[in-house]
Phi, psi and omega in degrees: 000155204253158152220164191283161205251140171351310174298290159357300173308282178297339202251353169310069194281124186272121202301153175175130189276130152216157221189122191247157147274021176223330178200166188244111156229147178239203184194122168093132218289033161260295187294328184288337187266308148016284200284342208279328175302313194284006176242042190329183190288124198256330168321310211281318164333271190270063207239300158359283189287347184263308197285324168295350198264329199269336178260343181055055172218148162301150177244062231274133175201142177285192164287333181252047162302162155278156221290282191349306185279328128347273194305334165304277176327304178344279181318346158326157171266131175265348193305318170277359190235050177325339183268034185205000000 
């Protein structure tokens, strides 16, 4: 079995999200793209936010949805939009 040398070891970062009330960083390319959701397409939000509003409809999602689309959906105003 080959093993990683100290360094290796040290320079190795385990993905992980921190989340602030001022800011969002992450560490390691699995948490960036991750964290890269929570600041969705702010067009397509309200691209989004027009069709619920012109259609009247709710938005039902499970929980282990996808993130991209989580972080989308997030951005709804829920004050107006309550269903989603």
């Amino acid at each position: 079995f080959r093993t990683l040398s100290n360094h290796a070891l040290k320079s190795a970062s385990f993905p992980s999200i921190s989340i602030t009330s001022t800011n969002v960083s992450a560490q390691g390319s699995f948490a960036e793209t991750q964290a890269s959701f929570m600041k969705p397409d702010h067009e397509l939000t309200m691209r989004i936010q027009k069709l619920i509003h012109k259609n009247n409809i709710g938005i039902v999602a499970h929980f282990y949805m996808d993130a991209e689309l989580q972080g989308t959906l997030g951005r709804i105003e829920s004050e107006k939009f309550p269903l989603v």
